[in-house]
PDB file of C-alpha atoms and ligand atoms in Angstrom:
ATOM      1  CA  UNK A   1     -12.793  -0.358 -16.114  1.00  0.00           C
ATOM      2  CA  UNK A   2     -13.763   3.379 -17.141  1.00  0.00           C
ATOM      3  CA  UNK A   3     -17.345   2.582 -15.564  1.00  0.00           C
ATOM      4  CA  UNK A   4     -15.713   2.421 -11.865  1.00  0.00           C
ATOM      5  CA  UNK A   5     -14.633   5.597 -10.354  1.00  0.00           C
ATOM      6  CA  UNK A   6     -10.670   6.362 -10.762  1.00  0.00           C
ATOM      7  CA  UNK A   7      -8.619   7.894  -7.421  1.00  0.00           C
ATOM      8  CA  UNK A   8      -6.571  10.319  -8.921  1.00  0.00           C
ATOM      9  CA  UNK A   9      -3.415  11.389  -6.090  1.00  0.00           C
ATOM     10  CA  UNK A  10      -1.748  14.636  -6.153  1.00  0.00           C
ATOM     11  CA  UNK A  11      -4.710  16.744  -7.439  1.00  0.00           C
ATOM     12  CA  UNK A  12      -4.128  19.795  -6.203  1.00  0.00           C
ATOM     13  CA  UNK A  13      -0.188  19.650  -8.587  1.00  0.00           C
ATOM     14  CA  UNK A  14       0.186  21.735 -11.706  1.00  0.00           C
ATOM     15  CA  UNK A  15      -0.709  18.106 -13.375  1.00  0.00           C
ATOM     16  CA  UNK A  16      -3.256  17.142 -11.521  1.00  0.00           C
ATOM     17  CA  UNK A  17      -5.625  20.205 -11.885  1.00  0.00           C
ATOM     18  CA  UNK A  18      -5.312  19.518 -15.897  1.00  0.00           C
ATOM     19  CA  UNK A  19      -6.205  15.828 -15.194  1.00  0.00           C
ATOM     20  CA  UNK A  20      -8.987  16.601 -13.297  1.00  0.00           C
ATOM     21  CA  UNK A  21     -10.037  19.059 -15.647  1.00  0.00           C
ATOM     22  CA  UNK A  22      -9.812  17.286 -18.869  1.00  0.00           C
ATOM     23  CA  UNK A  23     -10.498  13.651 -17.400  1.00  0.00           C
ATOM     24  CA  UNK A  24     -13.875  14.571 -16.253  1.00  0.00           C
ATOM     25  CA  UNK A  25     -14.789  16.283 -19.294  1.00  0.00           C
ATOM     26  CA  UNK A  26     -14.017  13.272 -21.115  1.00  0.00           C
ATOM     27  CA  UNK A  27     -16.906  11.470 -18.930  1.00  0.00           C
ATOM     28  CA  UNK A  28     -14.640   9.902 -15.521  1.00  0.00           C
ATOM     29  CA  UNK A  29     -15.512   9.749 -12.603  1.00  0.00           C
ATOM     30  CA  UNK A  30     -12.595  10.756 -10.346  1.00  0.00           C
ATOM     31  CA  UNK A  31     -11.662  10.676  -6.706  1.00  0.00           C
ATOM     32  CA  UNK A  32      -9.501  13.382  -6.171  1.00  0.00           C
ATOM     33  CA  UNK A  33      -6.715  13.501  -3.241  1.00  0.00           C
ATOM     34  CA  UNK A  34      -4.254  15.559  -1.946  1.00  0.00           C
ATOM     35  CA  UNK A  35      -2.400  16.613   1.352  1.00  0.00           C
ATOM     36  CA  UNK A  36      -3.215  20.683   0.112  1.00  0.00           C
ATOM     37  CA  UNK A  37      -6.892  21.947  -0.417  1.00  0.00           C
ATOM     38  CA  UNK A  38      -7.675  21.808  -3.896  1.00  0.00           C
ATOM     39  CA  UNK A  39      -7.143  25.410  -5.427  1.00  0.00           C
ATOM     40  CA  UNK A  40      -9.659  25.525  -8.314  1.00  0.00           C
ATOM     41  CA  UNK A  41     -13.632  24.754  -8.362  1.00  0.00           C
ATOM     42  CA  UNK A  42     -13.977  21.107  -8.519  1.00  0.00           C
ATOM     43  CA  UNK A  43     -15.506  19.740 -11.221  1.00  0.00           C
ATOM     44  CA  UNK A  44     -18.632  18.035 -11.854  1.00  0.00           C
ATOM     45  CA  UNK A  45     -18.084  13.753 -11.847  1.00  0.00           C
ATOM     46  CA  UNK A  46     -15.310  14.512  -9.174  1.00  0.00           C
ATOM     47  CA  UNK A  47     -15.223  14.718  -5.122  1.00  0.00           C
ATOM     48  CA  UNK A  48     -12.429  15.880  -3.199  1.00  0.00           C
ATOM     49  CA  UNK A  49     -10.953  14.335   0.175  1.00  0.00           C
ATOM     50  CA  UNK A  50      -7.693  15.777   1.607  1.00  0.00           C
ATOM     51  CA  UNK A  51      -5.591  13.047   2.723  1.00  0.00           C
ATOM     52  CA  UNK A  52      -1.785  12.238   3.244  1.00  0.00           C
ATOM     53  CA  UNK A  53      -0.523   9.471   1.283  1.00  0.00           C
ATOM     54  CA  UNK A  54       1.596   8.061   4.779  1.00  0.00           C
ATOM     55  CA  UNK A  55      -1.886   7.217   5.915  1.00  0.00           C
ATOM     56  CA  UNK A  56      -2.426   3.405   4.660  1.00  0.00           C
ATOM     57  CA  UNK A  57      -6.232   3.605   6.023  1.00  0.00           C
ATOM     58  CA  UNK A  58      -7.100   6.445   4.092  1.00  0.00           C
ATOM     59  CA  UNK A  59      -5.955   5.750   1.017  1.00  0.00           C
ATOM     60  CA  UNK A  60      -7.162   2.375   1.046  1.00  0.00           C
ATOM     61  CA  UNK A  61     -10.678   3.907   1.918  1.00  0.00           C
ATOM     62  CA  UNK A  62     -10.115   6.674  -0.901  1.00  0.00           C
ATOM     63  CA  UNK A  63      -9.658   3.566  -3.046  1.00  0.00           C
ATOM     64  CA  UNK A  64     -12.616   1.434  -1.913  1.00  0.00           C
ATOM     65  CA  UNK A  65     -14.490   0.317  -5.218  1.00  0.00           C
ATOM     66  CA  UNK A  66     -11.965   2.249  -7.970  1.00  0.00           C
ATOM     67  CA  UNK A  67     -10.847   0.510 -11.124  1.00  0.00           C
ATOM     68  CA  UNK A  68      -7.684   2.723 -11.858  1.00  0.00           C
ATOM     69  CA  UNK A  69      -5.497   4.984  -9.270  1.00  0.00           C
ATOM     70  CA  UNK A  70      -3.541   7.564 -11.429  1.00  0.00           C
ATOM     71  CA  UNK A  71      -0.672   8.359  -8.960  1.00  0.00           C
ATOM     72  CA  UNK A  72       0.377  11.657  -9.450  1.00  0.00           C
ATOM     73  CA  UNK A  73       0.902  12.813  -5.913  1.00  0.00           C
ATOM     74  CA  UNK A  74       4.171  12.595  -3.663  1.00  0.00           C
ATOM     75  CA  UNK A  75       6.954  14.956  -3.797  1.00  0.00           C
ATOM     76  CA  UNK A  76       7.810  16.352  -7.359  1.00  0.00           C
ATOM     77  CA  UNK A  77      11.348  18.033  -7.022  1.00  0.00           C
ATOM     78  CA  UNK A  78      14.705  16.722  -5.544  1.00  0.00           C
ATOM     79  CA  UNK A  79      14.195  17.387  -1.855  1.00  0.00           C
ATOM     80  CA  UNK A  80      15.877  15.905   1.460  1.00  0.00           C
ATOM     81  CA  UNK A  81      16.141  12.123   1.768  1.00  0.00           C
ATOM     82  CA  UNK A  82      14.116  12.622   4.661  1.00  0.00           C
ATOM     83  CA  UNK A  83      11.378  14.831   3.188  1.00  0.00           C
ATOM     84  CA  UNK A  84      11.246  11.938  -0.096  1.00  0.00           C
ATOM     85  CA  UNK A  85      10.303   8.890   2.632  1.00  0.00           C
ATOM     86  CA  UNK A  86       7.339   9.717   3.325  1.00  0.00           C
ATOM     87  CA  UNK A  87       5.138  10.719   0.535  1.00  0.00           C
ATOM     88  CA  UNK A  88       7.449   8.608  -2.079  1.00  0.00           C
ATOM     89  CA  UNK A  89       7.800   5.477  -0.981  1.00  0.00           C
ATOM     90  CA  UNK A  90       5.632   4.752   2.561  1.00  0.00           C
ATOM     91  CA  UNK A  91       3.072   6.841   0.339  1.00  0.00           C
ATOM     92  CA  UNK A  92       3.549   4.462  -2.416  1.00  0.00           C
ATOM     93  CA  UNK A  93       3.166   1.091  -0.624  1.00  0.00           C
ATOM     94  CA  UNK A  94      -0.200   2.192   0.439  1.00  0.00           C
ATOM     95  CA  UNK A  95      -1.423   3.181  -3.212  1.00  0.00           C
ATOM     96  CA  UNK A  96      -0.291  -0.655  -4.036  1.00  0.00           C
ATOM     97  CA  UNK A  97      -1.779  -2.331  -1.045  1.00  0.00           C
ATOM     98  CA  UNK A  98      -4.791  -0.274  -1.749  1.00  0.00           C
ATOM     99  CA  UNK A  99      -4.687  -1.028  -5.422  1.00  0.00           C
ATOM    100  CA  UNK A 100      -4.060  -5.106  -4.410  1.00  0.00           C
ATOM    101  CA  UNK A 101      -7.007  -4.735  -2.249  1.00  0.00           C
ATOM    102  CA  UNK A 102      -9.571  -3.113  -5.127  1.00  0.00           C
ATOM    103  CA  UNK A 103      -8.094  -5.292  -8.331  1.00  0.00           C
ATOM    104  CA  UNK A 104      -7.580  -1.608  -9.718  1.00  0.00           C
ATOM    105  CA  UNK A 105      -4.533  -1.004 -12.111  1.00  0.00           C
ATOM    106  CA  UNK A 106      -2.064   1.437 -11.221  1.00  0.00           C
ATOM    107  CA  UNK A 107      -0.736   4.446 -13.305  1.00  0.00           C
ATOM    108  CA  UNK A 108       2.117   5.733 -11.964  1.00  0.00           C
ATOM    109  CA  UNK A 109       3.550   9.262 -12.826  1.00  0.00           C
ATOM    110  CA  UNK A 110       6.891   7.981 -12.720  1.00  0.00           C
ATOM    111  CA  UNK A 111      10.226  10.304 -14.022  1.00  0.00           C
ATOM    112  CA  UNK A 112      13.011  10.763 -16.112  1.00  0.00           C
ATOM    113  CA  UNK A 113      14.863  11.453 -13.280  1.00  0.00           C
ATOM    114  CA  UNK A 114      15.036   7.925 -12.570  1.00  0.00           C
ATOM    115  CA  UNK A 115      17.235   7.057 -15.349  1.00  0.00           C
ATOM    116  CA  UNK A 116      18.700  11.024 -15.296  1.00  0.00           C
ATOM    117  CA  UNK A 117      22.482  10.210 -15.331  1.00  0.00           C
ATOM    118  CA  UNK A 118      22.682   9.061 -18.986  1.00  0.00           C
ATOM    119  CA  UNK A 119      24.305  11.153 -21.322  1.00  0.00           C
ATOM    120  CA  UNK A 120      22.018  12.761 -23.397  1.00  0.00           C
ATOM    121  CA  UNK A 121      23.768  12.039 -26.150  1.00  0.00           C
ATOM    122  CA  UNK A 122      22.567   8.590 -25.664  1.00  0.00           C
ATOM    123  CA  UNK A 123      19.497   6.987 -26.911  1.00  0.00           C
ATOM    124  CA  UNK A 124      17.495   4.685 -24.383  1.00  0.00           C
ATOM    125  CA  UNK A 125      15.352   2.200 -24.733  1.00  0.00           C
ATOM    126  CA  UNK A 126      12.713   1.359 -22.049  1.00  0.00           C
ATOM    127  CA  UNK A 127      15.046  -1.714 -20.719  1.00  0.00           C
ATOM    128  CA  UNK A 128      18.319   0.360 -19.791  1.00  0.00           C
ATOM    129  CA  UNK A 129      19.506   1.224 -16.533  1.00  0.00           C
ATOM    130  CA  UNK A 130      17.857   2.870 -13.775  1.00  0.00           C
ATOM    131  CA  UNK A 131      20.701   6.114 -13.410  1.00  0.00           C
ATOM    132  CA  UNK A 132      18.387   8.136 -11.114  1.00  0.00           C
ATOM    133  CA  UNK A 133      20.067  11.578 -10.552  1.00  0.00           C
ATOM    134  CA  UNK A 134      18.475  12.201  -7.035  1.00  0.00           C
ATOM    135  CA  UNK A 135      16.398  11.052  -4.289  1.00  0.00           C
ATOM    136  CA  UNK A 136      13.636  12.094  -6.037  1.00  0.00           C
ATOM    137  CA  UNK A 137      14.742  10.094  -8.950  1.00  0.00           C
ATOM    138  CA  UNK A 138      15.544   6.860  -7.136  1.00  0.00           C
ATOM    139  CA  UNK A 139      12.184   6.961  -5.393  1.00  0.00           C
ATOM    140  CA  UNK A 140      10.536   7.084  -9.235  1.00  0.00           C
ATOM    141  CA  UNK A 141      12.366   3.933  -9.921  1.00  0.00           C
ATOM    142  CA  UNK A 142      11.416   2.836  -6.115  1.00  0.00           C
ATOM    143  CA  UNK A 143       7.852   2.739  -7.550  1.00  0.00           C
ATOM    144  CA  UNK A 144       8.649   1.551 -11.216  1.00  0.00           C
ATOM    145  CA  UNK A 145      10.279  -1.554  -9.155  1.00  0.00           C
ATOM    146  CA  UNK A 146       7.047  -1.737  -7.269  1.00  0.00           C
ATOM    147  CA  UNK A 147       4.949  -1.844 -10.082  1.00  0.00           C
ATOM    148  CA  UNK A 148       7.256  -5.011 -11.028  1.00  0.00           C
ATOM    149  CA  UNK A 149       6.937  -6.649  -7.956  1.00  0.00           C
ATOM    150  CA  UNK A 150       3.401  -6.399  -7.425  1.00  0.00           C
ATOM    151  CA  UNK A 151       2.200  -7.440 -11.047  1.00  0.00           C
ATOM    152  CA  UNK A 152       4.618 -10.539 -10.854  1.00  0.00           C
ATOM    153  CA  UNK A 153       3.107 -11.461  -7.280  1.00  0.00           C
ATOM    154  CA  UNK A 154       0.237 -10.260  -6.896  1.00  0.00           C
ATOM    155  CA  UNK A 155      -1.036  -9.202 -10.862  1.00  0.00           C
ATOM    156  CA  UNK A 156      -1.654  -5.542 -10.081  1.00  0.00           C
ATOM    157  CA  UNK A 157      -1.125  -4.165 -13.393  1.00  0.00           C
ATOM    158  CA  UNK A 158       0.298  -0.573 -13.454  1.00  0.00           C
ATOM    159  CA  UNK A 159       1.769   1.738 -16.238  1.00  0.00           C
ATOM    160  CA  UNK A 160       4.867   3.740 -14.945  1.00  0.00           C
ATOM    161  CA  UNK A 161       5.308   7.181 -16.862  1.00  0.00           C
ATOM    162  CA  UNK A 162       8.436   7.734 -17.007  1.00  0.00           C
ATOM    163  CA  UNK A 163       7.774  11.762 -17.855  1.00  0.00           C
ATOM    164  CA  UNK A 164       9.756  14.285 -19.550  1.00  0.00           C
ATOM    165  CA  UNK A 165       8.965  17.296 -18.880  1.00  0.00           C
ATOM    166  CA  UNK A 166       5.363  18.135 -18.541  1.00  0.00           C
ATOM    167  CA  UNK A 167       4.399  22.019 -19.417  1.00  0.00           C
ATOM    168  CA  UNK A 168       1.876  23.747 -21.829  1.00  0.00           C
ATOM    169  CA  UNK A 169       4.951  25.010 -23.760  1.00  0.00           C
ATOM    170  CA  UNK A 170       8.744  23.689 -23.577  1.00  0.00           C
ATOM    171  CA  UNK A 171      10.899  26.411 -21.818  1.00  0.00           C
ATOM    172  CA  UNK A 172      15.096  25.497 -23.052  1.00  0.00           C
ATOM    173  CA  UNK A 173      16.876  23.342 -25.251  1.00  0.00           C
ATOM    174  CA  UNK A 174      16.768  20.480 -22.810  1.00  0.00           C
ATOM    175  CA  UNK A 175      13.119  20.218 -23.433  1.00  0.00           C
ATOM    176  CA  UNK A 176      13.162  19.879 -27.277  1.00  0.00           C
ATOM    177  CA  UNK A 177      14.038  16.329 -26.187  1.00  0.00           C
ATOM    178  CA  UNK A 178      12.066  15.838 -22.864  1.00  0.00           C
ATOM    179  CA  UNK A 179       8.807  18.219 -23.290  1.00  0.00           C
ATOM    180  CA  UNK A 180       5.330  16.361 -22.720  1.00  0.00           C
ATOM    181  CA  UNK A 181       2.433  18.500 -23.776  1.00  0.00           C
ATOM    182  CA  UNK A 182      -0.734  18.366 -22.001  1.00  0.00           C
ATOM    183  CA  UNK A 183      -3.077  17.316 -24.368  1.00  0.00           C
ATOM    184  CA  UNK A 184      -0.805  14.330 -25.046  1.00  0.00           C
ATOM    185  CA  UNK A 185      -0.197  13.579 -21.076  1.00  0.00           C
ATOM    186  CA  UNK A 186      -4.426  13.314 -21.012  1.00  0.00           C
ATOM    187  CA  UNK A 187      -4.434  11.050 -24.133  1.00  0.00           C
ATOM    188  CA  UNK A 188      -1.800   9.011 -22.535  1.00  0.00           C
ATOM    189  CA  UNK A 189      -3.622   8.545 -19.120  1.00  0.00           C
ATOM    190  CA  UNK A 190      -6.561   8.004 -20.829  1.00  0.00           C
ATOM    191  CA  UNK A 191      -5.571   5.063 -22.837  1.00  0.00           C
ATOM    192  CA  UNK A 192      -3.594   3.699 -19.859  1.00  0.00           C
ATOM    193  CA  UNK A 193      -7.111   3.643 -18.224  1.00  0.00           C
ATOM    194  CA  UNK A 194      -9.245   1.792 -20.667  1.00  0.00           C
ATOM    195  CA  UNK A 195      -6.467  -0.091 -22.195  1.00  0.00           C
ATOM    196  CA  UNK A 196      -7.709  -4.023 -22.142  1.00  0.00           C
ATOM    197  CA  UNK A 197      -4.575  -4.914 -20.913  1.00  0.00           C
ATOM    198  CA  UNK A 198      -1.735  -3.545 -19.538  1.00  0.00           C
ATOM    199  CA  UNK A 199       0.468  -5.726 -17.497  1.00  0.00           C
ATOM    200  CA  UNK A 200       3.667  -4.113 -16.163  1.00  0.00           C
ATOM    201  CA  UNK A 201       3.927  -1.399 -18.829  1.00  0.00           C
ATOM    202  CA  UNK A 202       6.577   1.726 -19.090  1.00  0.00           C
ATOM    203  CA  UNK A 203       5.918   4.345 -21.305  1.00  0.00           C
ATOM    204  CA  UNK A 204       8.429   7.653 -21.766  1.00  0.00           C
ATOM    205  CA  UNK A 205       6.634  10.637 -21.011  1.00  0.00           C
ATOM    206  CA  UNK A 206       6.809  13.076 -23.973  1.00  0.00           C
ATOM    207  CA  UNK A 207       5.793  14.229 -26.826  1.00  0.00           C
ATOM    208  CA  UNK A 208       6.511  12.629 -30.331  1.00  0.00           C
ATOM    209  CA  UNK A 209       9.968  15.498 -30.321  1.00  0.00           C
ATOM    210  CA  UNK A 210      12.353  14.427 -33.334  1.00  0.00           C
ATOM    211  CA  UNK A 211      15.093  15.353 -30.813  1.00  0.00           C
ATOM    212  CA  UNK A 212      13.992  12.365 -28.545  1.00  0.00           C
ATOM    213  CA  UNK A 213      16.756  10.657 -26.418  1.00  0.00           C
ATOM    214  CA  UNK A 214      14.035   7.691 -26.367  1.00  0.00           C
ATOM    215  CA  UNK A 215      12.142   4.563 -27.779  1.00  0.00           C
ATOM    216  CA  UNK A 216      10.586   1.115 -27.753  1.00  0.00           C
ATOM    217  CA  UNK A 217       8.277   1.146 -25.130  1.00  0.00           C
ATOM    218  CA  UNK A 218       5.104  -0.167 -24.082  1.00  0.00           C
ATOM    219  CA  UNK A 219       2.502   2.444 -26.041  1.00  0.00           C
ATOM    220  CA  UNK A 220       1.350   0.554 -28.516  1.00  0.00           C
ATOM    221  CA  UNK A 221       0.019  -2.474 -25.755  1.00  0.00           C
ATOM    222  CA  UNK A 222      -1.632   0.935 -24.484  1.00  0.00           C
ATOM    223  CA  UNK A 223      -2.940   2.303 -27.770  1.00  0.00           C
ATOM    224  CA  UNK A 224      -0.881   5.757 -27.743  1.00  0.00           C
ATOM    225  CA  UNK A 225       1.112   7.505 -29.988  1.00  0.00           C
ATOM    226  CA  UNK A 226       1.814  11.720 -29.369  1.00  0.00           C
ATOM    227  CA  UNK A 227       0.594  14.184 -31.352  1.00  0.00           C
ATOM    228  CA  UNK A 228       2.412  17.277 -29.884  1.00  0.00           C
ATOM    229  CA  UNK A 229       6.439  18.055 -30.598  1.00  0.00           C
ATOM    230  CA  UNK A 230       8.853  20.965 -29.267  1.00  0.00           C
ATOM    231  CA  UNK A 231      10.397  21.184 -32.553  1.00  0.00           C
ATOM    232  CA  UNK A 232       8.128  24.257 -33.581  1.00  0.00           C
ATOM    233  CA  UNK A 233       9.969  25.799 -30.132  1.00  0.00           C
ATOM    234  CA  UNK A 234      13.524  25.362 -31.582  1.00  0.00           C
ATOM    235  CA  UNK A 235      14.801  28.661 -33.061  1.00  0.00           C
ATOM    236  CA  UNK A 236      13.504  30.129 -29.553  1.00  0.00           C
ATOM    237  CA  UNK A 237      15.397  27.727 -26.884  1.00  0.00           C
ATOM    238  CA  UNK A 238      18.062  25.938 -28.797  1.00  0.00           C
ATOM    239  CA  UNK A 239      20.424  28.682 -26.989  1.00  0.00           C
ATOM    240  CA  UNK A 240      18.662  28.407 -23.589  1.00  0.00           C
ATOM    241  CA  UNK A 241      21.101  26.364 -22.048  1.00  0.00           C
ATOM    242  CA  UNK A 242      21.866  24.892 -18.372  1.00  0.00           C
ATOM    243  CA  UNK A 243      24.193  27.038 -16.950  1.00  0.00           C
ATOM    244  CA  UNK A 244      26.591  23.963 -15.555  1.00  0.00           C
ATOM    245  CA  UNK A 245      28.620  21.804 -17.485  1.00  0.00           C
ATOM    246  CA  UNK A 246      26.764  18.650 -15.170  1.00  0.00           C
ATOM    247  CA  UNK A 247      23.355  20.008 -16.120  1.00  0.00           C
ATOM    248  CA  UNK A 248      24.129  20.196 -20.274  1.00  0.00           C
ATOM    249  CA  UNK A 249      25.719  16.820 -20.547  1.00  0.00           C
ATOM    250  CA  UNK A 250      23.135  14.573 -18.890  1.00  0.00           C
ATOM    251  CA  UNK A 251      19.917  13.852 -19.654  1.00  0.00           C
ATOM    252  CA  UNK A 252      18.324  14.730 -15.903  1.00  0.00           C
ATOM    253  CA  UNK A 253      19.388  18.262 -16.717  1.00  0.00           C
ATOM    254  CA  UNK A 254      19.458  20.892 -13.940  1.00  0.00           C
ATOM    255  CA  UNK A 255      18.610  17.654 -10.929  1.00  0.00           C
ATOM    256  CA  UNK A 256      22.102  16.409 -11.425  1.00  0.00           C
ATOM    257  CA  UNK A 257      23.836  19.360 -11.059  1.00  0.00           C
ATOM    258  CA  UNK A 258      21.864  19.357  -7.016  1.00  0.00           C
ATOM    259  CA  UNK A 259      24.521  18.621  -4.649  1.00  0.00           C
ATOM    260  CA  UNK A 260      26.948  16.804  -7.152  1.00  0.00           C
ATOM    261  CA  UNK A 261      30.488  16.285  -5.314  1.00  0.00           C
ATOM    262  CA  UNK A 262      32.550  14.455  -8.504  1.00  0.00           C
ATOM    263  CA  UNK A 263      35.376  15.728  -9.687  1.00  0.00           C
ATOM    264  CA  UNK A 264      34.849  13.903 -12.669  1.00  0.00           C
ATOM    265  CA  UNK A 265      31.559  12.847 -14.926  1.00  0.00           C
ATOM    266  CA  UNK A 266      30.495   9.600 -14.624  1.00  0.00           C
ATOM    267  CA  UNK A 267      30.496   6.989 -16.553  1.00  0.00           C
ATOM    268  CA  UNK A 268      29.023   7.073 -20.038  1.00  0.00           C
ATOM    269  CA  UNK A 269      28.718   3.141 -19.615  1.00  0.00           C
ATOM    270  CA  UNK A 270      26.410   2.198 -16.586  1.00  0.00           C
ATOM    271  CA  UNK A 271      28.834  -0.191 -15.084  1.00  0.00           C
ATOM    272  CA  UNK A 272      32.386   0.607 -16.710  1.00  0.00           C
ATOM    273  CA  UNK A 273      34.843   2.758 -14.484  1.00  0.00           C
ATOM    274  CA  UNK A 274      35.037   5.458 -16.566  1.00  0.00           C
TER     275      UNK A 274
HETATM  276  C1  15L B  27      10.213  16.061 -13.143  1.00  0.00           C
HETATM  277  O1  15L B  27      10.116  14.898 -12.786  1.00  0.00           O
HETATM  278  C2  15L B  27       9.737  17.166 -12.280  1.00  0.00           C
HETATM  279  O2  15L B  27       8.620  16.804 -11.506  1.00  0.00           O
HETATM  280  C3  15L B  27       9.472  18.447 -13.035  1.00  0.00           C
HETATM  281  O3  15L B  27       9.434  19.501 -12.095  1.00  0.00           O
HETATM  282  C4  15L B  27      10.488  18.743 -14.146  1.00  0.00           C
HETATM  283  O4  15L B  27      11.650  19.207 -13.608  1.00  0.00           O
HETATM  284  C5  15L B  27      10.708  17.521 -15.024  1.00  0.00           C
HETATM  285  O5  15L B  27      10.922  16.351 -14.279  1.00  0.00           O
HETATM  286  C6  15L B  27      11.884  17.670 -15.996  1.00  0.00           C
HETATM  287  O6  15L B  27      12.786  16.843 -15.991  1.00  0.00           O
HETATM  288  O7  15L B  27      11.878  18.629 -16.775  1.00  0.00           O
END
């Protein structure tokens, strides 16, 4: 699979410059995409095509002859319903019909905004509920439920991401649970790229942080395990806080507090009343 050039979306993000970056140097070939120019110079063993995702024709032609599609691109922040179609889920039935097409595997930089409205004094496991704390959010589990469908119809295998959050250095308390360093975001993509098999796979995006609000996932079919943890961070952030009430209690942070109307929290319990 590593032999056939990989289509990497969302190129010109804070994420996908790093990819591109430390991808090629380790010896792939990339396509890179994105609706905005690509900022830096780009590399040597990648091209670079500006595209939008809502056109089907070319991604599918960005595609053509690709093993893997890492599918970092769409919106990244809670926006307007409106503003979400588009890129996030139009955008993401073409990287699937594209990926159908080409036999390629899918790696999805999926969020954990799509499971958000847990506590975070919970722990998770890979198999709870989809709580998505946005629009934003519910797309990521959108294209989690995509990656479902298509490897039980069609066997397009994918790897959904579920990330943390994805900086070279943790920034408040919330992120001694959720921080994903970079080295161990390219290990991770890596692996998801040359792993033999993968299936329909969900990993959580972060680093190996003792202060985790997750396990049991799929790494180990992928052959990952982080290096990197935010506990060397904690005398510095344990008192950065989220300002709102909303934004300390769940595990989405500072997207749940966006235009929350309750009066009252929600449910610890996915489905109880209260
Ligand atoms: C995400 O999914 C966002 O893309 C990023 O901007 C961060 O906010 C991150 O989650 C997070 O939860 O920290």
């Amino acid at each position: 699979m590593v032999q056939k050039p990989v289509l990497l979306t969302g190129a010109s993000g804070a994420l996908g410059r790093m990819l591109a970056r430390e991808l090629t140097a380790a010896g792939m070939t990339l396509r890179l995409t994105d609706i905005t120019p690509f900022p830096d110079p780009v590399p040597e063993g990648a091209s670079f095509t500006r595209a939008d995702l809502n056109d089907g024709v070319a991604v599918a032609r960005l595609a053509e002859g690709c093993g893997a599609i890492l599918h970092f691109g769409g919106i990244s922040v809670e926006q307007l319903f409106e503003e979400i179609l588009g890129p996030n889920l139009r955008g993401l039935y073409h990287i699937y019909e594209a990926a159908r097409r080409e036999g390629a595997r899918v790696v999805f930089a999926s969020s954990n905004h799509s499971i958000g409205f847990h506590e975070q004094r919970q722990s998770l496991d890979l198999d709870c509920q989809f709580r998505p704390d946005g629009f934003y959010g519910l797309s990521k589990a959108y294209g989690e439920l995509m990656g479902r469908l298509y490897w039980d119809k069609h066997g397009v295998e994918n790897v959904n991401l579920r990330i943390g959050t994805c900086l070279p250095e943790p920034r408040d308390a919330r992120a001694l649970s959720t921080w994903l360093s970079y080295p161990d975001l390219t290990r991770l993509v890596l692996a998801c790229v040359t792993a033999e098999r993968a299936g329909h796979a969900v990993i959580w995006g972060a680093s190996a942080n003792p202060a985790s609000w997750w396990a049991r996932d799929h790494r180990a079919r992928i052959g990952w395990a982080p290096q990197d943890s935010a506990e060397a961070f904690r005398a510095q952030l344990e008192a950065v806080l989220n300002p709102s009430e909303v934004g300390r209690r769940h595990q989405g942070g500072a997207f749940c507090v966006q235009d929350y109307t309750r009066a009252t929290p929600p449910p610890r319990d996915a489905f109880s009343l209260d």
